[in-house]
Short mmCIF file of C-alpha atoms in Angstrom, two decimals:
data_model
loop_
_atom_site.label_atom_id
_atom_site.label_comp_id
_atom_site.label_asym_id
_atom_site.label_seq_id
_atom_site.Cartn_x
_atom_site.Cartn_y
_atom_site.Cartn_z
CA MET A 1 -7.07 43.67 37.33
CA ALA A 2 -9.49 46.26 37.45
CA ARG A 3 -11.60 47.49 40.20
CA GLY A 4 -14.88 46.24 40.45
CA LYS A 5 -14.56 42.71 38.25
CA LYS A 6 -14.43 39.31 39.15
CA ALA A 7 -11.60 37.03 38.62
CA VAL A 8 -13.19 34.43 35.82
CA LYS A 9 -12.28 31.35 37.04
CA GLU A 10 -10.11 29.22 34.69
CA LEU A 11 -12.12 25.30 34.51
CA THR A 12 -9.96 22.72 34.81
CA PRO A 13 -9.90 20.12 31.88
CA GLU A 14 -12.48 17.63 34.02
CA GLU A 15 -14.78 20.50 34.33
CA LYS A 16 -14.89 21.21 30.81
CA LEU A 17 -15.01 17.76 30.14
CA GLU A 18 -18.03 17.38 32.69
CA ARG A 19 -19.73 20.50 30.88
CA ALA A 20 -19.06 19.05 27.13
CA LEU A 21 -21.19 15.81 27.70
CA VAL A 22 -25.22 15.69 28.31
CA PRO A 23 -26.16 14.45 31.46
CA GLU A 24 -27.62 10.48 31.55
CA GLU A 25 -30.99 11.39 32.62
CA GLU A 26 -31.05 14.01 29.13
CA TRP A 27 -30.33 11.58 26.79
CA PRO A 28 -32.50 11.19 23.49
CA TYR A 29 -31.69 7.58 23.34
CA GLU A 30 -29.74 4.98 24.98
CA ILE A 31 -26.25 4.72 22.71
CA PRO A 32 -23.88 1.75 23.23
CA GLY A 33 -21.15 1.81 26.34
CA ASN A 34 -18.33 3.60 24.88
CA TRP A 35 -20.14 6.11 23.23
CA CYS A 36 -20.96 9.98 24.67
CA TRP A 37 -23.68 12.28 24.19
CA THR A 38 -22.27 15.69 23.57
CA THR A 39 -23.32 18.73 21.59
CA VAL A 40 -22.78 19.81 18.21
CA GLU A 41 -20.58 22.82 19.20
CA ASN A 42 -17.74 19.92 20.65
CA VAL A 43 -17.66 18.22 17.41
CA SER A 44 -17.58 21.33 14.97
CA THR A 45 -16.83 24.75 14.66
CA VAL A 46 -20.09 26.54 13.38
CA VAL A 47 -20.00 29.26 10.69
CA THR A 48 -23.11 31.60 9.84
CA GLY A 49 -22.80 32.42 6.01
CA LYS A 50 -22.55 35.69 5.05
CA THR A 51 -23.36 37.68 1.41
CA PRO A 52 -21.19 40.25 0.37
CA SER A 53 -22.60 43.54 -0.63
CA LYS A 54 -24.76 43.72 -4.22
CA GLU A 55 -24.11 47.46 -4.44
CA HIS A 56 -20.53 45.93 -5.04
CA PRO A 57 -20.37 44.16 -8.18
CA GLU A 58 -16.54 43.82 -8.14
CA TYR A 59 -16.99 41.62 -5.25
CA TYR A 60 -19.10 38.70 -7.50
CA GLY A 61 -17.22 36.68 -10.71
CA ASP A 62 -14.71 34.49 -10.86
CA GLU A 63 -13.89 30.98 -9.24
CA PHE A 64 -14.24 31.11 -6.03
CA PRO A 65 -17.98 29.14 -4.39
CA PHE A 66 -20.42 31.31 -2.91
CA PHE A 67 -22.85 28.38 -2.00
CA LYS A 68 -26.23 28.77 -1.70
CA PRO A 69 -29.33 26.07 -0.23
CA SER A 70 -30.62 24.93 -3.79
CA ASP A 71 -26.74 23.64 -3.94
CA LEU A 72 -27.07 21.40 -1.08
CA ASP A 73 -29.59 19.46 -3.15
CA VAL A 74 -27.00 17.18 -4.24
CA GLY A 75 -26.50 15.95 -0.55
CA ARG A 76 -23.61 13.95 -0.13
CA HIS A 77 -21.35 15.64 -3.27
CA VAL A 78 -21.71 19.79 -3.14
CA SER A 79 -19.06 20.74 -5.82
CA GLU A 80 -21.15 23.49 -7.92
CA ALA A 81 -21.89 26.70 -6.75
CA SER A 82 -24.98 28.78 -8.35
CA GLU A 83 -22.63 31.87 -8.05
CA TYR A 84 -18.86 32.74 -7.89
CA LEU A 85 -17.56 35.34 -6.27
CA SER A 86 -14.34 37.26 -6.95
CA GLU A 87 -11.20 38.09 -4.88
CA GLN A 88 -12.04 40.87 -3.87
CA GLY A 89 -15.60 39.09 -2.72
CA LYS A 90 -13.91 36.21 -1.24
CA ASN A 91 -12.06 38.59 1.28
CA MET A 92 -15.19 39.69 2.80
CA VAL A 93 -16.07 36.31 3.75
CA ARG A 94 -15.55 33.36 6.13
CA ILE A 95 -13.96 30.18 4.15
CA ILE A 96 -15.26 27.07 4.33
CA PRO A 97 -12.60 24.46 3.95
CA PRO A 98 -13.57 21.16 2.09
CA GLN A 99 -15.01 18.20 3.80
CA SER A 100 -17.40 20.67 6.18
CA THR A 101 -21.14 20.05 6.33
CA ALA A 102 -23.62 23.12 5.22
CA VAL A 103 -27.04 22.90 6.89
CA CYS A 104 -29.67 24.98 5.57
CA CYS A 105 -31.09 26.88 8.63
CA ILE A 106 -33.48 29.06 7.40
CA GLY A 107 -37.00 27.96 5.07
CA SER A 108 -35.74 24.90 4.22
CA ILE A 109 -34.65 23.51 8.05
CA GLY A 110 -32.23 20.74 7.80
CA LYS A 111 -31.32 20.33 4.29
CA CYS A 112 -27.59 19.26 4.46
CA GLY A 113 -24.62 19.18 1.67
CA TYR A 114 -21.39 17.90 1.74
CA LEU A 115 -18.57 20.03 0.81
CA GLU A 116 -15.81 18.67 -1.19
CA ILE A 117 -14.25 21.92 -2.15
CA GLU A 118 -13.51 25.37 -0.40
CA GLY A 119 -15.78 27.98 -0.23
CA THR A 120 -18.03 29.85 1.66
CA THR A 121 -21.94 30.36 1.96
CA ASN A 122 -24.98 32.89 1.98
CA GLN A 123 -26.67 34.02 5.49
CA GLN A 124 -29.10 31.01 5.28
CA ILE A 125 -26.69 27.97 6.00
CA ASN A 126 -24.56 27.39 8.48
CA SER A 127 -21.86 24.71 8.30
CA ALA A 128 -20.25 22.37 10.46
CA ILE A 129 -16.27 22.49 10.06
CA PRO A 130 -16.02 19.09 11.91
CA HIS A 131 -13.36 18.18 14.30
CA PHE A 132 -13.44 14.70 14.11
CA ASN A 133 -14.59 12.19 11.04
CA PRO A 134 -15.93 14.68 8.66
CA LEU A 135 -18.76 11.93 7.04
CA TYR A 136 -19.64 10.49 10.31
CA VAL A 137 -20.98 14.36 11.41
CA PHE A 138 -22.89 14.42 7.33
CA TYR A 139 -24.42 11.86 7.28
CA PHE A 140 -25.25 12.62 11.57
CA MET A 141 -26.83 15.64 10.24
CA ASN A 142 -29.03 13.74 7.53
CA THR A 143 -30.90 11.63 10.48
CA ASP A 144 -34.28 12.72 11.63
CA TYR A 145 -33.53 13.06 14.82
CA PHE A 146 -30.77 16.06 13.68
CA VAL A 147 -33.63 17.48 11.89
CA ASN A 148 -36.41 17.07 14.15
CA GLN A 149 -33.49 19.05 16.69
CA LEU A 150 -33.50 21.89 14.41
CA TRP A 151 -36.77 22.55 13.93
CA ALA A 152 -37.40 22.05 17.65
CA LYS A 153 -35.18 25.20 18.27
CA SER A 154 -36.55 27.39 15.40
CA SER A 155 -38.06 30.80 15.94
CA ALA A 156 -40.19 32.11 13.54
CA THR A 157 -41.94 35.32 12.48
CA THR A 158 -42.86 34.96 8.40
CA ILE A 159 -40.21 32.16 8.02
CA SER A 160 -38.38 29.74 10.49
CA ILE A 161 -34.92 30.30 11.84
CA VAL A 162 -32.44 28.11 13.59
CA ASN A 163 -29.16 30.73 13.94
CA LYS A 164 -25.62 29.44 15.13
CA ALA A 165 -25.61 29.23 18.90
CA LYS A 166 -29.28 26.94 18.85
CA MET A 167 -27.22 24.39 16.25
CA GLU A 168 -24.15 24.24 18.50
CA SER A 169 -26.37 23.30 21.26
CA CYS A 170 -28.00 20.51 19.29
CA TYR A 171 -27.17 17.07 20.75
CA PHE A 172 -24.76 14.87 18.74
CA PRO A 173 -23.82 11.31 20.29
CA LEU A 174 -20.06 10.36 19.88
CA ALA A 175 -18.55 7.44 18.95
CA PRO A 176 -14.82 6.38 19.24
CA LEU A 177 -12.91 7.27 15.98
CA ALA A 178 -12.19 4.29 14.61
CA GLU A 179 -15.92 3.25 15.27
CA GLN A 180 -16.98 6.24 13.38
CA GLN A 181 -15.04 5.03 10.78
CA ARG A 182 -16.47 2.18 10.05
CA ILE A 183 -19.92 3.60 10.75
CA VAL A 184 -19.07 5.67 7.48
CA GLU A 185 -17.84 3.05 5.60
CA ARG A 186 -21.31 0.62 6.20
CA ILE A 187 -23.65 3.60 5.73
CA GLU A 188 -21.72 4.14 2.33
CA SER A 189 -21.55 0.39 1.49
CA ILE A 190 -25.83 0.03 2.11
CA PHE A 191 -26.15 3.69 0.33
CA ALA A 192 -24.14 2.57 -3.05
CA LYS A 193 -26.58 -0.27 -3.11
CA LEU A 194 -29.33 1.38 -2.51
CA ASP A 195 -28.64 4.57 -5.22
CA GLU A 196 -27.85 1.56 -7.59
CA ALA A 197 -31.96 0.23 -7.51
CA LYS A 198 -33.09 3.79 -6.98
CA GLU A 199 -31.33 4.80 -10.68
CA LYS A 200 -32.75 1.56 -12.15
CA VAL A 201 -36.43 2.60 -11.15
CA GLN A 202 -35.92 6.38 -11.90
CA THR A 203 -34.56 5.22 -15.22
CA VAL A 204 -38.56 3.90 -15.75
CA ALA A 205 -40.11 6.37 -13.85
CA GLY A 206 -38.35 9.20 -16.18
CA GLY A 207 -38.84 7.48 -19.15
CA PHE A 208 -42.89 7.45 -18.73
CA GLU A 209 -42.25 10.78 -20.92
CA LEU A 210 -40.73 9.43 -24.13
CA ARG A 211 -43.03 6.21 -23.83
CA LYS A 212 -45.81 8.40 -23.93
CA SER A 213 -44.67 10.34 -26.99
CA ALA A 214 -43.65 7.17 -28.91
CA ILE A 215 -47.52 5.73 -28.25
CA LEU A 216 -48.77 8.91 -29.56
CA HIS A 217 -46.97 8.93 -32.43
CA LYS A 218 -47.80 5.20 -33.66
CA ALA A 219 -51.45 6.80 -32.40
CA PHE A 220 -51.71 9.51 -35.06
CA THR A 221 -49.74 7.55 -38.20
CA GLY A 222 -51.82 4.21 -37.73
CA GLY A 223 -49.66 1.95 -36.17
CA LEU A 224 -51.64 0.90 -32.95
CA THR A 225 -54.72 -0.32 -34.98
CA LYS A 226 -52.96 -1.83 -38.45
CA GLN A 227 -54.66 -4.81 -36.86
CA TRP A 228 -57.89 -3.53 -36.18
CA ARG A 229 -57.87 -2.00 -39.94
CA GLN A 230 -56.87 -5.81 -41.29
CA GLU A 231 -60.28 -7.10 -39.39
CA HIS A 232 -62.26 -4.37 -40.76
CA GLY A 233 -60.75 -4.30 -44.22
CA VAL A 234 -59.26 -0.87 -44.30
CA GLY A 235 -56.58 0.33 -44.67
CA MET A 236 -54.70 3.67 -44.65
CA ASP A 237 -56.67 5.33 -47.62
CA SER A 238 -59.46 5.79 -45.08
CA TRP A 239 -57.29 8.14 -43.46
CA LYS A 240 -58.11 11.53 -44.53
CA SER A 241 -56.71 15.10 -44.40
CA VAL A 242 -58.47 18.21 -42.86
CA SER A 243 -57.28 21.27 -41.29
CA LEU A 244 -58.92 21.01 -37.37
CA ALA A 245 -61.37 24.01 -38.45
CA LYS A 246 -63.32 21.35 -40.95
CA VAL A 247 -64.64 19.16 -38.25
CA CYS A 248 -64.01 21.28 -34.74
CA LYS A 249 -65.52 24.87 -34.02
CA VAL A 250 -62.44 26.98 -31.75
CA ASN A 251 -64.01 29.19 -29.60
CA PRO A 252 -67.95 28.47 -30.90
CA PRO A 253 -70.27 31.33 -29.77
CA LYS A 254 -70.51 31.81 -26.06
CA ILE A 255 -74.40 30.22 -24.72
CA ASP A 256 -77.08 32.18 -24.16
CA THR A 257 -77.95 32.88 -19.95
CA LYS A 258 -79.66 36.25 -20.36
CA GLU A 259 -82.94 34.37 -19.33
CA LEU A 260 -81.21 32.17 -16.65
CA PRO A 261 -81.39 33.57 -13.25
CA ASP A 262 -78.47 35.19 -11.66
CA ASP A 263 -78.13 32.72 -8.70
CA MET A 264 -78.29 29.60 -10.62
CA GLU A 265 -75.47 27.57 -9.77
CA VAL A 266 -72.76 26.74 -12.23
CA SER A 267 -69.89 25.07 -12.84
CA PHE A 268 -66.58 27.07 -13.11
CA PHE A 269 -62.67 26.24 -13.51
CA PRO A 270 -59.74 28.37 -13.14
CA MET A 271 -56.69 27.26 -14.62
CA SER A 272 -55.34 25.45 -11.69
CA ALA A 273 -58.26 23.45 -11.68
CA LEU A 274 -56.52 21.25 -14.77
CA SER A 275 -54.16 18.61 -13.67
CA GLU A 276 -50.97 19.57 -16.15
CA ILE A 277 -50.32 15.64 -15.24
CA SER A 278 -52.95 13.65 -15.12
CA GLY A 279 -55.06 15.48 -17.95
CA GLU A 280 -58.06 16.34 -15.76
CA ILE A 281 -60.33 18.79 -13.83
CA ILE A 282 -59.15 18.26 -10.44
CA ASP A 283 -60.42 20.96 -8.43
CA PRO A 284 -63.45 22.04 -9.88
CA GLN A 285 -65.94 25.12 -8.04
CA ILE A 286 -69.67 25.83 -8.12
CA ARG A 287 -70.13 29.91 -8.44
CA PRO A 288 -73.50 31.72 -8.73
CA LEU A 289 -74.05 32.87 -12.95
CA LYS A 290 -74.09 36.57 -11.87
CA GLU A 291 -70.43 35.84 -10.70
CA VAL A 292 -69.23 34.03 -13.97
CA ARG A 293 -71.42 35.54 -16.94
CA SER A 294 -69.50 38.22 -18.42
CA GLY A 295 -65.44 38.53 -18.23
CA PHE A 296 -65.21 34.37 -18.94
CA THR A 297 -65.20 31.60 -21.08
CA ASN A 298 -67.99 29.09 -21.28
CA PHE A 299 -68.55 25.06 -22.43
CA ILE A 300 -70.50 22.46 -22.58
CA GLU A 301 -69.95 19.05 -21.59
CA GLY A 302 -67.86 17.36 -24.35
CA ASP A 303 -66.02 20.21 -25.19
CA VAL A 304 -62.24 19.91 -25.10
CA VAL A 305 -60.31 22.88 -23.20
CA PHE A 306 -56.97 23.71 -24.25
CA ALA A 307 -54.85 26.33 -22.29
CA LYS A 308 -53.28 28.85 -24.92
CA ILE A 309 -50.87 30.59 -22.62
CA THR A 310 -47.54 30.16 -21.61
CA PRO A 311 -46.44 28.06 -19.55
CA CYS A 312 -49.49 26.18 -18.96
CA MET A 313 -50.09 25.36 -22.75
CA GLU A 314 -46.16 23.75 -22.39
CA ASN A 315 -47.36 22.12 -19.26
CA GLY A 316 -50.20 20.23 -20.88
CA LYS A 317 -53.39 21.99 -19.31
CA SER A 318 -56.28 20.47 -21.23
CA ALA A 319 -59.07 18.30 -20.24
CA VAL A 320 -62.34 16.63 -21.66
CA ILE A 321 -65.24 18.82 -19.96
CA GLY A 322 -67.30 16.31 -18.12
CA LYS A 323 -70.74 16.79 -16.39
CA LEU A 324 -71.61 20.14 -15.27
CA VAL A 325 -73.74 21.73 -12.86
CA ASN A 326 -76.68 23.04 -14.90
CA ASP A 327 -75.14 22.20 -17.87
CA ILE A 328 -73.23 25.12 -18.27
CA GLY A 329 -69.53 25.29 -17.43
CA TYR A 330 -67.16 28.49 -17.28
CA GLY A 331 -63.55 29.07 -17.07
CA THR A 332 -60.65 31.36 -17.06
CA THR A 333 -60.12 33.83 -21.05
CA GLU A 334 -56.83 31.86 -21.35
CA PHE A 335 -58.90 28.69 -22.77
CA PHE A 336 -59.39 27.60 -25.70
CA VAL A 337 -62.48 25.75 -26.53
CA LEU A 338 -63.10 23.05 -28.75
CA ARG A 339 -66.34 21.87 -29.71
CA CYS A 340 -66.14 18.56 -31.78
CA GLY A 341 -68.06 18.06 -34.90
CA GLU A 342 -69.13 14.74 -36.60
CA GLY A 343 -66.35 13.65 -37.86
CA LEU A 344 -64.10 14.43 -34.79
CA TYR A 345 -64.53 12.36 -31.45
CA ASN A 346 -63.63 14.55 -28.47
CA ARG A 347 -60.90 11.94 -26.85
CA TYR A 348 -58.76 11.75 -29.91
CA LEU A 349 -58.75 15.08 -29.93
CA TYR A 350 -57.81 15.67 -26.21
CA HIS A 351 -55.13 13.05 -26.82
CA LEU A 352 -53.82 14.83 -29.93
CA VAL A 353 -53.21 18.31 -28.28
CA ARG A 354 -51.92 16.41 -25.18
CA ASP A 355 -49.36 15.15 -27.69
CA ARG A 356 -45.59 16.62 -27.22
CA ARG A 357 -45.76 17.36 -30.95
CA PHE A 358 -48.66 18.94 -30.93
CA ARG A 359 -47.46 21.10 -28.25
CA SER A 360 -44.41 22.17 -29.58
CA ARG A 361 -45.55 23.09 -32.47
CA ALA A 362 -48.08 25.59 -31.00
CA LYS A 363 -45.13 26.77 -29.00
CA ALA A 364 -43.01 27.57 -31.77
CA VAL A 365 -45.65 29.90 -32.98
CA MET A 366 -46.94 31.86 -30.04
CA ALA A 367 -47.04 35.72 -29.93
CA GLY A 368 -46.87 38.36 -27.25
CA ALA A 369 -44.78 39.86 -23.99
CA VAL A 370 -42.12 37.58 -22.39
CA GLY A 371 -44.59 35.48 -19.82
CA GLN A 372 -47.66 36.52 -21.68
CA GLN A 373 -46.86 34.92 -24.72
CA ARG A 374 -50.25 33.23 -26.23
CA VAL A 375 -51.04 30.40 -29.23
CA PRO A 376 -53.23 31.99 -32.00
CA LYS A 377 -56.72 30.93 -32.73
CA SER A 378 -55.37 30.38 -36.66
CA PHE A 379 -52.79 27.86 -35.59
CA LEU A 380 -55.69 25.51 -34.19
CA GLU A 381 -57.95 26.24 -36.91
CA GLU A 382 -55.60 25.83 -39.88
CA TYR A 383 -53.73 22.53 -37.68
CA LEU A 384 -53.47 19.80 -40.47
CA LEU A 385 -54.38 16.24 -39.23
CA ARG A 386 -54.52 13.26 -40.75
CA LEU A 387 -58.30 11.49 -39.88
CA PRO A 388 -59.58 8.04 -39.78
CA SER A 389 -63.13 7.21 -39.49
CA ILE A 390 -64.75 7.80 -35.94
CA ALA A 391 -65.40 3.88 -34.90
CA GLU A 392 -61.14 3.84 -35.62
CA GLN A 393 -60.62 7.02 -33.58
CA GLU A 394 -62.69 5.07 -30.77
CA GLU A 395 -60.16 2.31 -31.12
CA ILE A 396 -57.14 4.25 -30.84
CA VAL A 397 -58.80 6.38 -27.43
CA ARG A 398 -59.31 2.87 -26.03
CA ILE A 399 -56.52 1.40 -26.63
CA LEU A 400 -54.40 4.78 -25.46
CA ASP A 401 -56.66 4.65 -22.45
CA GLU A 402 -55.35 1.18 -21.57
CA MET A 403 -51.40 1.27 -22.26
CA PHE A 404 -51.42 4.78 -20.48
CA ALA A 405 -53.39 3.66 -17.74
CA ARG A 406 -50.94 0.83 -17.46
CA GLU A 407 -48.13 3.31 -17.88
CA VAL A 408 -49.48 5.28 -14.91
CA LYS A 409 -49.16 1.98 -12.96
CA ILE A 410 -45.78 1.83 -13.54
CA LYS A 411 -44.63 5.19 -13.00
CA ASP A 412 -46.77 5.53 -9.73
CA MET A 413 -45.37 1.96 -8.66
CA SER A 414 -41.72 3.00 -9.21
CA GLU A 415 -42.21 6.57 -7.28
CA THR A 416 -44.03 4.38 -4.20
CA VAL A 417 -40.17 2.09 -4.66
CA ILE A 418 -38.40 5.39 -4.49
CA GLY A 419 -40.00 6.76 -1.51
CA GLU A 420 -39.46 3.39 0.05
CA ILE A 421 -35.87 3.47 -0.86
CA ASN A 422 -35.52 6.40 1.03
CA VAL A 423 -37.40 5.11 4.32
CA VAL A 424 -34.62 2.16 3.39
CA LYS A 425 -31.88 5.10 4.25
CA LYS A 426 -33.51 6.66 6.98
CA SER A 427 -33.61 4.10 8.75
CA VAL A 428 -30.10 2.72 8.33
CA LEU A 429 -28.91 6.36 9.23
CA ALA A 430 -31.26 5.85 12.75
CA ARG A 431 -29.40 2.93 13.26
CA ALA A 432 -26.23 3.90 12.93
CA PHE A 433 -26.35 6.24 15.43
CA ARG A 434 -27.82 4.46 17.83
CA GLY A 435 -24.99 1.74 17.45
CA MET A 436 -27.16 -0.97 15.91
CA LEU A 437 -24.70 -1.80 12.51
CA ASP A 438 -22.56 -4.59 14.58
CA THR A 439 -19.57 -2.40 13.87
CA ASN A 440 -19.01 -1.37 17.06
CA ASP A 441 -16.56 -2.48 19.28
CA PRO A 442 -16.60 -2.51 23.12
CA THR A 443 -13.28 -3.09 23.53
CA GLU A 444 -11.95 0.70 22.23
CA LYS A 445 -11.50 3.62 24.97
CA ASN A 446 -14.40 5.49 25.45
CA ALA A 447 -15.69 8.41 23.13
CA MET A 448 -15.67 11.21 25.94
CA LYS A 449 -11.34 10.58 25.83
CA LEU A 450 -11.70 12.45 22.51
CA LEU A 451 -13.57 15.57 23.90
CA ALA A 452 -10.16 15.49 26.62
CA GLU A 453 -7.53 14.85 24.63
CA LYS A 454 -8.43 17.06 22.37
CA GLU A 455 -9.36 20.01 24.48
CA TYR A 456 -12.60 20.62 22.74
CA ALA A 457 -15.00 20.80 25.27
#
């Protein structure tokens, strides 16, 4: 032995086991008597990912999966990567075997994915290569308790990080081996039923846009008001084909504000104030006139504003302008202002420009540099529409508002149910790792034996 160095005492199996166990006074919660509390490092090998140098393009391509945090979104079935490495790139990383749990430990801390195939990860992910039942490890790492541990151990400068050692130190409730399998089977049985219900609800919620498009098509082709026309003794010949410019001013002349005081308050709507989901102004601002008098678009109550620039136009950013502070409003120059004439109801026009078909046609004629493409004014002015009488337009809007209110209610209820299903899943996981799924057999040997026999301590 070299002079000055002390001999390191070799721990006995009993001492190793004692080190692997969490003292009872530190237990986070009660578990069955034949379970034990240990740490992640004793039930898995934790590996931090690595990104091969981008200065070597020969490291990339081919077929070896290189998983990133976004790839973990699928959760239980991670089998496709957003990027792949070559054989040379594969030699630069640690290979993660299938059935490992990949855990995002930078930024989106706690997002987990179960790797169904061999691969590797970038440095934002720590992977737990399991020593025991791999799905038992995966499902525990999806519990709120485990994720909260990670957040509590995270350190941050500009972004939260959990390093390998801190993840290894997280507490882990270890059940006997047979019990681990029963827990996994019970979780997957319950989750299968919940997922089936969730899929049906998502189908309802996901069909909202398709149903909306179908409703609008009927609205603008006379289908919604067929009975109304019969009751009022009019036919489809009352619908006239006109260009939008004939019944609407596109970007009318600015309101003259020269004589108004600079400090007068006016309404101001940036692009972000328009909700692409509801088609309403959700975040109105108030500014002094001197700040917005030049360099912005102005409008009055009743005008329809329509975003001309990508991607806001495609996303459906448009609204009917409501009550304004001092009756004057301003907004971004990326709005078209549409002021209806006597033959066009502004809410009818609003529904028209929100229609996916209208926006699709507008997109086809957009011009400009990539990322800065805009709908030309001529598209709006020359747009041909089949226009019924004002009375029928008002009836169409009334029906649309009622139908869309019901659709929104259905969509909101569906999303609420989906949220409740996710809460139930979290509850199932919490109960599973407390031994509360009625799967535990108290006669089975204590889980401490697993640590002692396999010498993972």
